[in-house]
Short mmCIF file of C-alpha atoms in Angstrom, two decimals:
data_model
loop_
_atom_site.label_atom_id
_atom_site.label_comp_id
_atom_site.label_asym_id
_atom_site.label_seq_id
_atom_site.Cartn_x
_atom_site.Cartn_y
_atom_site.Cartn_z
CA MET A 1 37.78 -33.87 -51.48
CA GLU A 2 35.43 -36.88 -52.11
CA PRO A 3 32.14 -35.71 -53.62
CA VAL A 4 29.09 -36.10 -51.30
CA ILE A 5 26.82 -37.10 -54.10
CA VAL A 6 28.77 -40.22 -55.38
CA ASP A 7 26.04 -41.06 -57.97
CA GLN A 8 22.64 -39.99 -59.36
CA ALA A 9 20.74 -40.97 -62.16
CA LYS A 10 17.26 -41.27 -63.71
CA TYR A 11 15.93 -44.72 -64.55
CA VAL A 12 13.24 -44.77 -67.29
CA ASP A 13 11.70 -48.31 -68.09
CA GLY A 14 14.82 -49.70 -66.39
CA VAL A 15 17.31 -47.87 -68.38
CA ARG A 16 19.82 -45.33 -66.95
CA GLN A 17 19.59 -41.78 -68.01
CA PRO A 18 21.19 -38.55 -67.04
CA CYS A 19 19.78 -36.64 -64.08
CA GLY A 20 19.31 -32.93 -63.93
CA ASP A 21 17.83 -30.71 -61.15
CA LEU A 22 16.17 -33.10 -58.77
CA SER A 23 12.88 -31.30 -58.17
CA ASP A 24 12.41 -30.77 -61.87
CA GLU A 25 13.27 -34.35 -62.73
CA LEU A 26 10.97 -35.66 -60.08
CA ALA A 27 8.09 -33.38 -61.34
CA ALA A 28 8.52 -34.69 -64.77
CA LEU A 29 8.58 -38.43 -63.74
CA ARG A 30 5.47 -37.93 -61.68
CA SER A 31 3.45 -36.58 -64.58
CA ALA A 32 4.84 -38.49 -67.44
CA SER A 33 3.54 -41.93 -67.27
CA ASP A 34 2.33 -44.83 -64.96
CA ARG A 35 5.54 -46.72 -65.28
CA PRO A 36 7.60 -47.01 -61.97
CA ASP A 37 10.35 -44.71 -63.41
CA PHE A 38 12.49 -43.05 -60.61
CA LEU A 39 15.67 -41.21 -59.55
CA TRP A 40 18.33 -42.81 -57.53
CA ILE A 41 20.60 -40.49 -55.63
CA GLY A 42 23.54 -41.76 -53.64
CA LEU A 43 25.30 -39.80 -50.85
CA LYS A 44 28.42 -40.54 -48.73
CA ASN A 45 29.07 -38.99 -45.33
CA PRO A 46 27.16 -35.77 -46.01
CA THR A 47 27.42 -32.75 -43.71
CA ASP A 48 24.22 -31.16 -42.34
CA ALA A 49 24.45 -28.38 -44.75
CA GLU A 50 25.02 -30.75 -47.64
CA PHE A 51 22.18 -33.04 -46.75
CA GLU A 52 19.89 -30.09 -46.19
CA LEU A 53 19.92 -29.26 -50.03
CA VAL A 54 18.83 -32.73 -50.87
CA ARG A 55 16.23 -32.81 -48.09
CA GLU A 56 14.50 -29.67 -49.62
CA GLU A 57 14.44 -31.06 -53.03
CA LEU A 58 12.93 -34.42 -52.02
CA ASP A 59 10.75 -32.91 -49.14
CA LEU A 60 11.81 -35.41 -46.50
CA HIS A 61 10.25 -35.85 -42.99
CA PRO A 62 12.09 -33.83 -40.32
CA LEU A 63 12.19 -36.81 -37.90
CA ALA A 64 13.78 -39.10 -40.38
CA VAL A 65 16.19 -36.42 -41.37
CA GLU A 66 17.22 -36.01 -37.65
CA ASP A 67 18.02 -39.66 -37.61
CA VAL A 68 20.29 -39.28 -40.62
CA LEU A 69 22.07 -36.28 -39.21
CA LYS A 70 22.61 -38.02 -35.88
CA GLY A 71 23.76 -41.38 -37.23
CA ASN A 72 24.31 -44.51 -35.38
CA GLN A 73 20.75 -45.65 -35.44
CA ARG A 74 19.35 -49.06 -34.80
CA ALA A 75 18.40 -51.15 -38.01
CA LYS A 76 14.73 -50.30 -38.82
CA ILE A 77 12.15 -49.60 -41.33
CA GLU A 78 9.63 -46.72 -40.72
CA ARG A 79 6.99 -44.94 -42.73
CA TYR A 80 6.68 -41.09 -42.91
CA ASP A 81 4.02 -39.41 -44.96
CA GLY A 82 4.25 -41.81 -48.00
CA THR A 83 8.08 -42.17 -47.73
CA THR A 84 9.67 -45.20 -46.45
CA PHE A 85 12.76 -44.61 -44.19
CA VAL A 86 15.30 -47.62 -43.89
CA VAL A 87 18.34 -47.84 -41.60
CA LEU A 88 20.82 -50.68 -42.43
CA LYS A 89 23.92 -51.64 -40.24
CA THR A 90 26.64 -52.83 -42.78
CA LEU A 91 29.41 -55.05 -41.63
CA ARG A 92 32.85 -55.62 -42.98
CA TYR A 93 35.30 -58.40 -41.77
CA VAL A 94 38.80 -57.21 -41.29
CA GLU A 95 41.10 -60.37 -42.11
CA GLU A 96 44.20 -58.99 -40.52
CA THR A 97 42.68 -58.53 -36.91
CA SER A 98 39.52 -60.76 -37.06
CA ASP A 99 37.43 -57.69 -36.32
CA VAL A 100 34.12 -56.91 -37.50
CA GLU A 101 33.74 -53.15 -38.58
CA THR A 102 30.26 -51.62 -38.57
CA GLY A 103 29.01 -48.93 -41.12
CA GLU A 104 25.49 -47.61 -41.84
CA VAL A 105 23.48 -47.22 -44.88
CA MET A 106 20.20 -45.26 -44.74
CA ALA A 107 17.64 -45.09 -47.51
CA PHE A 108 14.48 -42.99 -48.40
CA VAL A 109 11.94 -44.56 -50.72
CA GLY A 110 9.36 -42.19 -52.07
CA ASP A 111 7.09 -41.31 -55.02
CA ARG A 112 9.58 -41.87 -58.01
CA PHE A 113 12.80 -41.69 -55.99
CA LEU A 114 15.33 -43.69 -53.88
CA LEU A 115 17.91 -41.87 -51.75
CA THR A 116 20.84 -43.76 -50.16
CA ILE A 117 23.17 -42.37 -47.59
CA ARG A 118 26.27 -44.21 -46.60
CA HIS A 119 28.15 -43.64 -43.37
CA GLY A 120 31.55 -45.24 -43.12
CA GLU A 121 33.72 -47.53 -45.33
CA ALA A 122 31.97 -50.98 -44.21
CA ALA A 123 29.87 -51.27 -47.38
CA ALA A 124 29.82 -49.68 -50.83
CA LEU A 125 26.66 -49.53 -52.99
CA GLN A 126 28.40 -48.93 -56.43
CA GLY A 127 28.38 -52.72 -57.06
CA VAL A 128 24.66 -52.78 -56.40
CA ARG A 129 23.86 -50.08 -58.88
CA HIS A 130 25.98 -51.50 -61.61
CA ARG A 131 24.49 -54.98 -61.21
CA LEU A 132 20.97 -53.64 -61.32
CA GLU A 133 21.71 -51.45 -64.37
CA ALA A 134 22.72 -54.77 -66.19
CA ASP A 135 19.23 -56.08 -65.28
CA PRO A 136 16.59 -53.61 -66.57
CA GLU A 137 13.89 -55.88 -65.61
CA MET A 138 14.87 -55.45 -61.89
CA LEU A 139 15.05 -51.59 -62.16
CA ALA A 140 11.61 -51.53 -64.00
CA LEU A 141 10.10 -52.62 -60.62
CA GLY A 142 10.94 -49.06 -59.39
CA PRO A 143 12.57 -47.74 -56.23
CA GLN A 144 11.29 -50.54 -54.26
CA GLY A 145 13.09 -52.92 -56.44
CA ALA A 146 16.28 -51.00 -56.04
CA LEU A 147 15.87 -50.93 -52.25
CA HIS A 148 15.53 -54.68 -52.20
CA ALA A 149 18.75 -55.03 -54.09
CA VAL A 150 20.49 -52.80 -51.44
CA ILE A 151 19.06 -54.84 -48.51
CA ASP A 152 20.01 -58.01 -50.26
CA GLN A 153 23.56 -56.68 -50.79
CA VAL A 154 23.78 -56.04 -47.02
CA VAL A 155 22.49 -59.50 -46.09
CA ASP A 156 24.90 -61.19 -48.38
CA GLY A 157 27.59 -59.28 -46.49
CA TYR A 158 26.26 -60.83 -43.47
CA THR A 159 26.28 -64.27 -44.87
CA ALA A 160 30.16 -63.79 -45.75
CA ILE A 161 30.89 -62.56 -42.28
CA ASP A 162 28.96 -65.55 -40.93
CA ASP A 163 31.43 -67.80 -42.56
CA GLU A 164 34.48 -66.01 -41.41
CA LEU A 165 33.14 -65.91 -37.72
CA ALA A 166 32.49 -69.73 -37.98
CA LYS A 167 36.19 -70.27 -39.09
CA ASP A 168 37.45 -68.27 -36.19
CA LEU A 169 35.34 -69.89 -33.69
CA GLU A 170 36.45 -73.26 -34.93
CA THR A 171 40.17 -72.28 -34.61
CA ILE A 172 39.71 -71.02 -31.09
CA GLU A 173 37.57 -74.06 -30.08
CA GLU A 174 40.39 -76.48 -31.37
CA ALA A 175 43.10 -74.56 -29.69
CA VAL A 176 41.48 -74.39 -26.21
CA PHE A 177 40.60 -78.06 -26.09
CA ALA A 178 44.12 -78.83 -27.45
CA GLY A 179 45.63 -76.99 -24.39
CA ASP A 180 47.14 -74.38 -26.66
CA ARG A 181 48.65 -71.69 -24.29
CA SER A 182 48.84 -68.98 -26.90
CA VAL A 183 44.95 -68.70 -26.59
CA HIS A 184 43.76 -66.35 -23.83
CA SER A 185 40.43 -65.40 -22.50
CA GLN A 186 40.82 -62.07 -24.26
CA THR A 187 40.73 -63.84 -27.50
CA VAL A 188 37.55 -65.71 -26.71
CA TYR A 189 36.04 -62.50 -25.46
CA ASN A 190 36.96 -60.47 -28.57
CA LEU A 191 35.31 -63.03 -30.86
CA LYS A 192 32.22 -63.09 -28.59
CA ARG A 193 32.16 -59.09 -28.92
CA GLU A 194 32.23 -59.51 -32.64
CA VAL A 195 29.40 -61.94 -32.67
CA LEU A 196 27.36 -59.58 -30.57
CA GLU A 197 27.95 -56.65 -32.97
CA PHE A 198 26.80 -59.13 -35.87
CA LYS A 199 23.67 -59.72 -33.76
CA ARG A 200 22.98 -56.08 -33.13
CA ALA A 201 22.97 -55.51 -36.87
CA ALA A 202 21.10 -58.53 -38.18
CA VAL A 203 18.20 -59.23 -35.57
CA PRO A 204 16.45 -55.79 -35.65
CA LEU A 205 16.56 -55.82 -39.52
CA HIS A 206 15.04 -59.17 -39.64
CA LYS A 207 12.19 -57.97 -37.30
CA ALA A 208 11.75 -54.81 -39.48
CA ILE A 209 11.49 -56.80 -42.79
CA SER A 210 9.25 -59.32 -41.13
CA VAL A 211 6.68 -56.64 -40.20
CA HIS A 212 6.88 -54.16 -43.17
CA PHE A 213 7.09 -56.76 -46.06
CA SER A 214 4.86 -59.43 -44.76
CA PRO A 215 2.07 -60.89 -46.93
CA ALA A 216 -0.41 -58.61 -45.16
CA SER A 217 1.80 -55.43 -45.86
CA THR A 218 0.77 -52.82 -48.39
CA MET A 219 4.16 -51.24 -48.70
CA ALA A 220 5.19 -53.23 -51.66
CA ASP A 221 3.52 -55.31 -54.44
CA SER A 222 3.42 -59.22 -54.35
CA GLU A 223 6.50 -59.58 -56.44
CA ILE A 224 8.62 -57.27 -54.08
CA ARG A 225 7.29 -59.35 -51.16
CA LEU A 226 8.41 -62.48 -52.75
CA LEU A 227 11.88 -61.22 -53.14
CA TYR A 228 12.05 -60.17 -49.46
CA ARG A 229 11.05 -63.61 -48.43
CA ASP A 230 14.26 -64.88 -49.97
CA VAL A 231 16.08 -62.20 -47.96
CA LEU A 232 14.48 -63.19 -44.85
CA ASP A 233 15.54 -66.79 -45.45
CA HIS A 234 19.11 -65.88 -45.67
CA LEU A 235 18.88 -63.52 -42.65
CA SER A 236 17.20 -66.01 -40.56
CA GLN A 237 19.89 -68.60 -41.26
CA SER A 238 22.71 -66.23 -40.38
CA ILE A 239 20.83 -65.30 -37.18
CA ASP A 240 20.52 -68.99 -36.23
CA HIS A 241 24.17 -69.44 -36.82
CA ILE A 242 25.25 -66.34 -35.06
CA GLU A 243 23.07 -67.24 -31.91
CA SER A 244 24.79 -70.79 -31.78
CA TYR A 245 28.08 -69.14 -32.05
CA GLU A 246 27.20 -67.07 -29.01
CA ARG A 247 26.30 -70.21 -26.96
CA LEU A 248 29.31 -72.03 -28.06
CA LEU A 249 31.64 -69.10 -27.21
CA THR A 250 30.18 -69.12 -23.79
CA ASP A 251 30.82 -72.85 -23.32
CA VAL A 252 34.49 -72.43 -24.89
CA LEU A 253 35.16 -69.56 -22.30
CA HIS A 254 33.95 -71.76 -19.59
CA ALA A 255 36.06 -74.54 -20.79
CA TYR A 256 39.10 -72.32 -21.00
CA LEU A 257 38.63 -70.92 -17.44
CA ALA A 258 38.31 -74.55 -16.22
CA ARG A 259 41.56 -75.52 -18.08
CA VAL A 260 43.13 -72.42 -16.52
CA GLY A 261 42.14 -73.66 -13.02
CA VAL A 262 43.43 -77.15 -13.72
CA ARG A 263 46.70 -75.77 -14.83
CA GLN A 264 46.91 -73.57 -11.82
CA ASN A 265 46.24 -76.56 -9.51
CA GLU A 266 48.92 -78.60 -11.31
CA ASP A 267 51.34 -75.59 -11.11
CA MET A 268 50.63 -75.27 -7.25
CA ARG A 269 51.18 -78.92 -6.66
CA LYS A 270 54.60 -78.73 -8.35
CA ILE A 271 55.45 -75.78 -6.43
CA SER A 272 54.36 -77.33 -3.14
CA ALA A 273 56.33 -80.52 -4.00
CA TRP A 274 59.62 -78.54 -4.52
CA VAL A 275 59.07 -76.57 -1.48
CA ALA A 276 58.61 -79.70 0.44
CA ILE A 277 61.67 -81.15 -0.96
CA ALA A 278 63.88 -78.06 -0.39
CA ALA A 279 62.44 -77.82 3.31
CA MET A 280 64.01 -81.11 4.37
CA PRO A 281 67.62 -80.19 3.81
CA THR A 282 66.85 -76.64 5.21
CA MET A 283 65.55 -78.30 8.38
CA ILE A 284 68.47 -80.70 8.84
CA ALA A 285 71.01 -77.74 8.05
CA GLY A 286 69.14 -75.66 10.51
CA ILE A 287 69.39 -78.33 13.36
CA TYR A 288 73.03 -78.83 12.85
CA GLY A 289 73.77 -75.09 12.56
CA MET A 290 72.45 -74.40 16.23
CA ASN A 291 76.04 -74.78 17.54
CA PHE A 292 75.28 -76.28 20.85
CA GLU A 293 78.40 -77.82 22.52
CA HIS A 294 76.83 -81.18 23.35
CA MET A 295 75.17 -82.32 19.99
CA PRO A 296 75.52 -85.72 18.68
CA GLU A 297 77.78 -86.16 15.68
CA LEU A 298 79.41 -82.60 15.96
CA GLY A 299 82.70 -84.15 16.99
CA TRP A 300 82.28 -87.17 14.79
CA ARG A 301 84.88 -87.29 11.89
CA PHE A 302 82.05 -88.38 9.38
CA GLY A 303 79.35 -86.13 10.68
CA TYR A 304 79.30 -83.69 7.79
CA ALA A 305 79.25 -86.36 5.22
CA PHE A 306 76.57 -88.16 7.21
CA ALA A 307 74.41 -84.91 7.20
CA LEU A 308 74.80 -84.55 3.49
CA ALA A 309 73.85 -88.18 2.86
CA ILE A 310 70.70 -87.58 5.05
CA MET A 311 69.69 -84.65 3.13
CA PHE A 312 70.16 -86.45 -0.25
CA THR A 313 68.52 -89.52 0.81
CA VAL A 314 65.26 -87.61 2.18
CA CYS A 315 65.05 -85.36 -1.03
CA LEU A 316 65.47 -88.40 -3.21
CA LEU A 317 62.77 -90.31 -1.38
CA LEU A 318 60.31 -87.32 -1.49
CA TYR A 319 60.96 -86.70 -5.23
CA ARG A 320 60.17 -90.43 -6.09
CA ALA A 321 57.01 -90.11 -3.92
CA PHE A 322 55.86 -86.95 -5.62
CA ARG A 323 56.59 -88.40 -9.02
CA ARG A 324 54.46 -91.56 -8.24
CA SER A 325 51.53 -89.41 -7.05
CA GLY A 326 51.63 -87.22 -10.18
CA TRP A 327 52.71 -84.02 -8.34
CA LEU A 328 55.85 -83.81 -10.45
#
């Protein structure tokens, strides 16, 4: 069974050290020095009982704990009694199906600690921790610096998915306007749904960061706020792109439906033309099949050949007329 606590460590002056009992380590860090040394605990898919153990050690607010246990929260940043609670929607692009999978990362930032909880497989945070451990100056900024790295990793994932969605949109757009019949409305709708999934993750996060890490905010120092300005720039760019994709997909869907209507009209014209051509010999054969005694040509030696000739001639004339008009 995969461990719930995937990693935990103590960072002193930006350097990783082993971590023992959480409450004891926190008490030692809070009384040791003025440096922003901290604990970083990483959890993955914890059960209620497993998370309760960590909650007691870190004294987390019950409302935030309730959000963690329920899961599937909107991206947000909230403050609870000196602890910052962050919800991030993580995204992963599945190359085989062109789907965007959604996961969730939650984080608590408090006095000398950072707790991250990951739900799902959409984003791993191990790479963030390893990258930060190679950059002690960033870790020396404290738990707020580590939180910035986590959010930056999530936003970088948005940028990568933005590029993939742009390629998918370009492919569908070219296929629709080239008249490729392998593209269906379901294809366009599926991509539109993935774009909406992206938007649901990115837009609330942008609003939350703008409010909580603005120049007027007291949640972080000036250096951390400058780092978040760069995150906001990347996030704003991705949101601008995704909103343009949404509009383009609506236009592409309308164009596809218009082409379907045109194709249906063309098919109906062809069907109507062939029905008209088939109706003429049917009418002539019906007249000569009425079996009245006194009908012209019934006793004529060449009557049968004459009827066939009339059918052929009429069908040929109709065919040429429909061809000239573009119905066939």
